Amino acid sequence: MTSPNRSHRLAHTMDARHPRALFPAPAPADSRPTIGVLALQGDVREHCLALEAAGARPVVVRRAADLGSTPGDRLDGLVIPGGESTTMSTLLTSFAMLEPLRTLIGAGLPAYGSCAGMIMLADRVEGAQEGQAFLGGIDMTVRRNAFGRQIDSYEEDLIAPALGAGRDQPLHAVFIRAPWVEEVGQGVEILATTRAGRAAGVRGVDGGRIVAVRQGALLATSFHPEVGGDHRVHDVFVSMVTRRV
């Protein structure tokens, strides 16, 4: 006797053998911008997490082949984390990444540098080691270790409307052997400064030290926004990248 469930089982078996089951539709393409994180030093994992939270697809960059030949080839943007700028310069040179990166940045690849990354993106650096190489791109003068040694590292809440930080929701900034910006060219936008009186010398627009700037497709901060889970700086950078993709 024919089982009452035979037709149901047959239909189920045929469905499983249907070409649409054997060759499912391809997954939709990832529309997020691809942003590399230079993985020579610094908080690589933390930057990746912040970029993902900001809506990007982070990838780790360890060698020249990871960079691609033109902006948008492999990367839509690049994060240069903190670390020690002399060591970073040496590693970029040793891994044959310095000149390709200079070329990409000159061709318009959006880049964000934090702490040592800010130093690497500066056109002029005070306190640099003899022969130290930089990427350049931002018309500014940066002073290395300006806030002091490791023991002088500190934290401060910044009011920085351009970074989404108002008085009701300030941006908590962590400074670790941080640089500051001594001066900027006419095309550089000052995004954040420290409190007035934090240190003597050249001042930002509100009397404090200049600690975040932007010029064209380049962004730089002397503090570490990847620390603490606040990804507003990465939101700004991802928006900069998205406008160019």
mmCIF file of C-alpha atoms in Angstrom:
data_model
loop_
_atom_site.group_PDB
_atom_site.id
_atom_site.type_symbol
_atom_site.label_atom_id
_atom_site.label_comp_id
_atom_site.label_asym_id
_atom_site.label_seq_id
_atom_site.Cartn_x
_atom_site.Cartn_y
_atom_site.Cartn_z
ATOM 1 C CA MET A 1 0.000 0.000 0.000
ATOM 2 C CA THR A 2 1.231 3.426 -0.871
ATOM 3 C CA SER A 3 2.250 5.482 2.113
ATOM 4 C CA PRO A 4 0.160 8.649 2.478
ATOM 5 C CA ASN A 5 3.398 10.600 3.030
ATOM 6 C CA ARG A 6 5.139 9.261 -0.118
ATOM 7 C CA SER A 7 4.229 12.225 -2.317
ATOM 8 C CA HIS A 8 5.428 14.608 0.374
ATOM 9 C CA ARG A 9 8.754 12.766 0.683
ATOM 10 C CA LEU A 10 9.166 12.651 -3.096
ATOM 11 C CA ALA A 11 8.524 16.343 -3.436
ATOM 12 C CA HIS A 12 10.999 17.050 -0.666
ATOM 13 C CA THR A 13 13.620 14.863 -2.373
ATOM 14 C CA MET A 14 13.069 16.568 -5.705
ATOM 15 C CA ASP A 15 13.384 19.992 -4.075
ATOM 16 C CA ALA A 16 16.710 18.987 -2.601
ATOM 17 C CA ARG A 17 17.945 17.977 -6.068
ATOM 18 C CA HIS A 18 16.637 21.049 -7.809
ATOM 19 C CA PRO A 19 19.390 23.076 -9.502
ATOM 20 C CA ARG A 20 18.504 26.101 -7.340
ATOM 21 C CA ALA A 21 19.395 24.043 -4.279
ATOM 22 C CA LEU A 22 22.656 22.841 -5.814
ATOM 23 C CA PHE A 23 23.623 26.325 -7.008
ATOM 24 C CA PRO A 24 22.224 28.820 -4.487
ATOM 25 C CA ALA A 25 22.162 32.512 -5.301
ATOM 26 C CA PRO A 26 25.469 34.250 -4.520
ATOM 27 C CA ALA A 27 25.662 36.220 -1.298
ATOM 28 C CA PRO A 28 25.187 39.958 -1.765
ATOM 29 C CA ALA A 29 28.395 41.921 -2.194
ATOM 30 C CA ASP A 30 29.791 43.688 0.871
ATOM 31 C CA SER A 31 29.108 47.369 0.244
ATOM 32 C CA ARG A 32 31.143 48.579 3.204
ATOM 33 C CA PRO A 33 34.348 50.500 2.483
ATOM 34 C CA THR A 34 37.492 48.424 2.958
ATOM 35 C CA ILE A 35 39.845 50.152 5.380
ATOM 36 C CA GLY A 36 43.253 48.734 6.170
ATOM 37 C CA VAL A 37 44.970 48.950 9.544
ATOM 38 C CA LEU A 38 48.760 49.085 9.333
ATOM 39 C CA ALA A 39 49.818 46.157 11.522
ATOM 40 C CA LEU A 40 53.436 47.000 12.298
ATOM 41 C CA GLN A 41 52.795 48.456 15.768
ATOM 42 C CA GLY A 42 50.023 49.722 17.993
ATOM 43 C CA ASP A 43 46.412 48.861 18.797
ATOM 44 C CA VAL A 44 45.599 47.018 15.578
ATOM 45 C CA ARG A 45 42.751 44.934 17.022
ATOM 46 C CA GLU A 46 41.176 47.936 18.757
ATOM 47 C CA HIS A 47 41.245 50.009 15.572
ATOM 48 C CA CYS A 48 39.674 47.116 13.647
ATOM 49 C CA LEU A 49 36.851 46.856 16.184
ATOM 50 C CA ALA A 50 36.238 50.615 16.077
ATOM 51 C CA LEU A 51 36.178 50.632 12.267
ATOM 52 C CA GLU A 52 33.708 47.755 12.192
ATOM 53 C CA ALA A 53 31.481 49.574 14.678
ATOM 54 C CA ALA A 54 31.670 52.640 12.426
ATOM 55 C CA GLY A 55 30.417 50.642 9.425
ATOM 56 C CA ALA A 56 33.635 49.710 7.608
ATOM 57 C CA ARG A 57 35.227 46.398 6.675
ATOM 58 C CA PRO A 58 38.642 46.394 8.390
ATOM 59 C CA VAL A 59 41.572 44.417 6.999
ATOM 60 C CA VAL A 60 45.062 43.964 8.406
ATOM 61 C CA VAL A 61 47.948 45.380 6.344
ATOM 62 C CA ARG A 62 51.357 43.759 6.946
ATOM 63 C CA ARG A 63 53.166 43.976 3.603
ATOM 64 C CA ALA A 64 53.365 46.106 0.482
ATOM 65 C CA ALA A 65 51.181 43.683 -1.511
ATOM 66 C CA ASP A 66 48.313 44.373 0.898
ATOM 67 C CA LEU A 67 48.257 48.039 -0.134
ATOM 68 C CA GLY A 68 47.323 47.652 -3.781
ATOM 69 C CA SER A 69 48.640 49.840 -6.577
ATOM 70 C CA THR A 70 46.052 52.647 -6.549
ATOM 71 C CA PRO A 71 43.444 54.005 -4.101
ATOM 72 C CA GLY A 72 40.450 51.659 -4.239
ATOM 73 C CA ASP A 73 42.447 48.767 -5.685
ATOM 74 C CA ARG A 74 42.725 46.846 -2.418
ATOM 75 C CA LEU A 75 41.991 49.593 0.108
ATOM 76 C CA ASP A 76 39.555 52.474 0.268
ATOM 77 C CA GLY A 77 41.350 53.932 3.281
ATOM 78 C CA LEU A 78 44.113 53.242 5.788
ATOM 79 C CA VAL A 79 44.584 53.674 9.549
ATOM 80 C CA ILE A 80 48.107 54.238 10.880
ATOM 81 C CA PRO A 81 48.036 53.336 14.593
ATOM 82 C CA GLY A 82 50.216 54.624 17.394
ATOM 83 C CA GLY A 83 53.513 53.134 18.438
ATOM 84 C CA GLU A 84 56.996 54.614 18.178
ATOM 85 C CA SER A 85 57.541 56.735 15.093
ATOM 86 C CA THR A 86 61.251 55.964 14.625
ATOM 87 C CA THR A 87 60.554 52.224 14.783
ATOM 88 C CA MET A 88 57.596 52.618 12.450
ATOM 89 C CA SER A 89 59.751 54.497 9.941
ATOM 90 C CA THR A 90 62.390 51.761 10.099
ATOM 91 C CA LEU A 91 59.832 48.974 9.620
ATOM 92 C CA LEU A 92 58.104 50.717 6.711
ATOM 93 C CA THR A 93 61.470 51.075 5.004
ATOM 94 C CA SER A 94 62.559 47.501 5.773
ATOM 95 C CA PHE A 95 59.304 46.049 4.420
ATOM 96 C CA ALA A 96 59.455 48.248 1.286
ATOM 97 C CA MET A 97 56.189 49.949 2.222
ATOM 98 C CA LEU A 98 57.303 53.565 2.686
ATOM 99 C CA GLU A 99 57.411 54.656 -0.957
ATOM 100 C CA PRO A 100 54.237 52.774 -2.000
ATOM 101 C CA LEU A 101 52.396 54.403 0.892
ATOM 102 C CA ARG A 102 53.694 57.854 -0.007
ATOM 103 C CA THR A 103 52.508 57.293 -3.565
ATOM 104 C CA LEU A 104 49.048 56.129 -2.483
ATOM 105 C CA ILE A 105 48.580 59.034 -0.075
ATOM 106 C CA GLY A 106 49.740 61.453 -2.754
ATOM 107 C CA ALA A 107 47.198 59.880 -5.129
ATOM 108 C CA GLY A 108 44.361 60.553 -2.679
ATOM 109 C CA LEU A 109 44.084 57.447 -0.482
ATOM 110 C CA PRO A 110 42.261 58.548 2.706
ATOM 111 C CA ALA A 111 44.424 57.940 5.765
ATOM 112 C CA TYR A 112 43.981 58.430 9.495
ATOM 113 C CA GLY A 113 46.948 58.528 11.861
ATOM 114 C CA SER A 114 46.735 58.394 15.661
ATOM 115 C CA CYS A 115 49.648 59.416 17.919
ATOM 116 C CA ALA A 116 52.719 58.091 16.050
ATOM 117 C CA GLY A 117 50.456 57.917 12.995
ATOM 118 C CA MET A 118 49.970 61.695 13.270
ATOM 119 C CA ILE A 119 53.749 62.128 13.258
ATOM 120 C CA MET A 120 54.035 59.932 10.165
ATOM 121 C CA LEU A 121 51.484 62.073 8.270
ATOM 122 C CA ALA A 122 53.168 65.398 9.121
ATOM 123 C CA ASP A 123 55.114 67.369 6.538
ATOM 124 C CA ARG A 124 57.431 68.698 9.265
ATOM 125 C CA VAL A 125 58.492 67.047 12.542
ATOM 126 C CA GLU A 126 60.359 68.633 15.440
ATOM 127 C CA GLY A 127 62.457 66.294 17.575
ATOM 128 C CA ALA A 128 62.824 63.719 14.790
ATOM 129 C CA GLN A 129 65.787 61.377 14.738
ATOM 130 C CA GLU A 130 68.438 62.057 12.115
ATOM 131 C CA GLY A 131 67.505 60.329 8.883
ATOM 132 C CA GLN A 132 63.999 59.436 10.087
ATOM 133 C CA ALA A 133 61.554 59.067 7.183
ATOM 134 C CA PHE A 134 57.908 60.160 7.165
ATOM 135 C CA LEU A 135 54.920 59.770 4.872
ATOM 136 C CA GLY A 136 53.837 63.403 4.948
ATOM 137 C CA GLY A 137 50.660 64.793 3.426
ATOM 138 C CA ILE A 138 49.369 67.203 6.091
ATOM 139 C CA ASP A 139 50.776 70.737 6.032
ATOM 140 C CA MET A 140 51.650 70.877 9.727
ATOM 141 C CA THR A 141 54.571 70.875 12.117
ATOM 142 C CA VAL A 142 54.354 68.189 14.815
ATOM 143 C CA ARG A 143 56.503 67.892 17.923
ATOM 144 C CA ARG A 144 57.373 64.336 18.993
ATOM 145 C CA ASN A 145 56.782 63.349 22.648
ATOM 146 C CA ALA A 146 55.506 66.877 23.257
ATOM 147 C CA PHE A 147 53.416 66.001 26.326
ATOM 148 C CA GLY A 148 56.354 64.250 27.992
ATOM 149 C CA ARG A 149 57.468 60.722 28.711
ATOM 150 C CA GLN A 150 55.363 57.632 29.414
ATOM 151 C CA ILE A 151 54.887 58.748 33.024
ATOM 152 C CA ASP A 152 53.366 62.013 31.760
ATOM 153 C CA SER A 153 50.602 60.226 29.840
ATOM 154 C CA TYR A 154 47.171 61.542 30.777
ATOM 155 C CA GLU A 155 43.476 61.619 29.863
ATOM 156 C CA GLU A 156 41.206 64.559 29.108
ATOM 157 C CA ASP A 157 37.638 65.204 27.946
ATOM 158 C CA LEU A 158 37.706 67.229 24.717
ATOM 159 C CA ILE A 159 35.001 69.493 23.326
ATOM 160 C CA ALA A 160 35.289 68.898 19.594
ATOM 161 C CA PRO A 161 32.068 69.553 17.619
ATOM 162 C CA ALA A 162 33.755 68.534 14.342
ATOM 163 C CA LEU A 163 34.291 65.091 15.889
ATOM 164 C CA GLY A 164 30.729 64.859 17.246
ATOM 165 C CA ALA A 165 31.753 65.830 20.784
ATOM 166 C CA GLY A 166 29.753 68.618 22.420
ATOM 167 C CA ARG A 167 29.736 69.799 26.019
ATOM 168 C CA ASP A 168 27.007 67.304 26.887
ATOM 169 C CA GLN A 169 28.998 64.404 25.386
ATOM 170 C CA PRO A 170 32.715 65.277 25.371
ATOM 171 C CA LEU A 171 35.269 63.020 23.732
ATOM 172 C CA HIS A 172 37.433 61.186 26.253
ATOM 173 C CA ALA A 173 40.968 61.351 24.869
ATOM 174 C CA VAL A 174 43.919 59.225 26.022
ATOM 175 C CA PHE A 175 47.372 60.768 25.467
ATOM 176 C CA ILE A 176 50.337 58.326 25.668
ATOM 177 C CA ARG A 177 53.742 59.919 25.028
ATOM 178 C CA ALA A 178 51.737 62.021 22.628
ATOM 179 C CA PRO A 179 52.800 64.606 20.055
ATOM 180 C CA TRP A 180 51.062 67.912 19.536
ATOM 181 C CA VAL A 181 50.761 70.188 16.511
ATOM 182 C CA GLU A 182 52.970 73.274 16.651
ATOM 183 C CA GLU A 183 51.536 74.985 13.577
ATOM 184 C CA VAL A 184 49.314 74.294 10.578
ATOM 185 C CA GLY A 185 49.127 75.572 7.022
ATOM 186 C CA GLN A 186 46.149 77.415 5.591
ATOM 187 C CA GLY A 187 44.529 74.289 4.195
ATOM 188 C CA VAL A 188 44.472 72.414 7.509
ATOM 189 C CA GLU A 189 41.320 72.300 9.642
ATOM 190 C CA ILE A 190 41.809 72.228 13.416
ATOM 191 C CA LEU A 191 39.329 69.730 14.888
ATOM 192 C CA ALA A 192 40.272 69.618 18.581
ATOM 193 C CA THR A 193 42.494 71.306 21.142
ATOM 194 C CA THR A 194 43.335 70.586 24.772
ATOM 195 C CA ARG A 195 42.381 72.779 27.708
ATOM 196 C CA ALA A 196 44.004 76.205 27.862
ATOM 197 C CA GLY A 197 47.087 76.181 30.079
ATOM 198 C CA ARG A 198 47.865 72.499 29.614
ATOM 199 C CA ALA A 199 51.375 73.355 28.377
ATOM 200 C CA ALA A 200 53.303 76.459 27.404
ATOM 201 C CA GLY A 201 54.086 77.501 23.845
ATOM 202 C CA VAL A 202 52.147 77.768 20.601
ATOM 203 C CA ARG A 203 48.375 77.514 21.095
ATOM 204 C CA GLY A 204 45.330 76.382 19.192
ATOM 205 C CA VAL A 205 42.292 78.523 18.489
ATOM 206 C CA ASP A 206 40.951 78.277 22.055
ATOM 207 C CA GLY A 207 44.258 78.569 23.885
ATOM 208 C CA GLY A 208 44.968 74.847 24.182
ATOM 209 C CA ARG A 209 47.222 72.540 22.229
ATOM 210 C CA ILE A 210 46.182 71.362 18.761
ATOM 211 C CA VAL A 211 45.561 67.594 18.970
ATOM 212 C CA ALA A 212 43.336 66.772 15.964
ATOM 213 C CA VAL A 213 43.465 68.052 12.393
ATOM 214 C CA ARG A 214 42.157 67.282 8.932
ATOM 215 C CA GLN A 215 43.363 68.193 5.464
ATOM 216 C CA GLY A 216 41.607 66.815 2.413
ATOM 217 C CA ALA A 217 41.446 63.025 2.728
ATOM 218 C CA LEU A 218 43.834 62.935 5.701
ATOM 219 C CA LEU A 219 42.893 62.919 9.399
ATOM 220 C CA ALA A 220 45.221 62.870 12.405
ATOM 221 C CA THR A 221 44.895 62.870 16.201
ATOM 222 C CA SER A 222 47.606 62.938 18.841
ATOM 223 C CA PHE A 223 45.420 60.836 21.159
ATOM 224 C CA HIS A 224 44.158 57.244 20.980
ATOM 225 C CA PRO A 225 40.403 57.148 20.196
ATOM 226 C CA GLU A 226 40.483 53.357 19.814
ATOM 227 C CA VAL A 227 40.932 53.091 23.597
ATOM 228 C CA GLY A 228 37.691 53.019 25.572
ATOM 229 C CA GLY A 229 35.082 52.033 23.004
ATOM 230 C CA ASP A 230 34.176 55.535 21.738
ATOM 231 C CA HIS A 231 34.311 55.328 17.935
ATOM 232 C CA ARG A 232 33.242 58.867 16.995
ATOM 233 C CA VAL A 233 36.637 59.674 15.460
ATOM 234 C CA HIS A 234 36.412 56.487 13.398
ATOM 235 C CA ASP A 235 32.872 57.505 12.389
ATOM 236 C CA VAL A 236 34.322 60.721 10.971
ATOM 237 C CA PHE A 237 37.065 58.871 9.116
ATOM 238 C CA VAL A 238 34.702 56.260 7.671
ATOM 239 C CA SER A 239 32.471 59.108 6.458
ATOM 240 C CA MET A 240 35.499 60.714 4.789
ATOM 241 C CA VAL A 241 36.310 57.409 3.074
ATOM 242 C CA THR A 242 32.708 56.749 2.025
ATOM 243 C CA ARG A 243 32.453 60.124 0.299
ATOM 244 C CA ARG A 244 35.401 59.131 -1.910
ATOM 245 C CA VAL A 245 34.419 55.545 -2.716
#
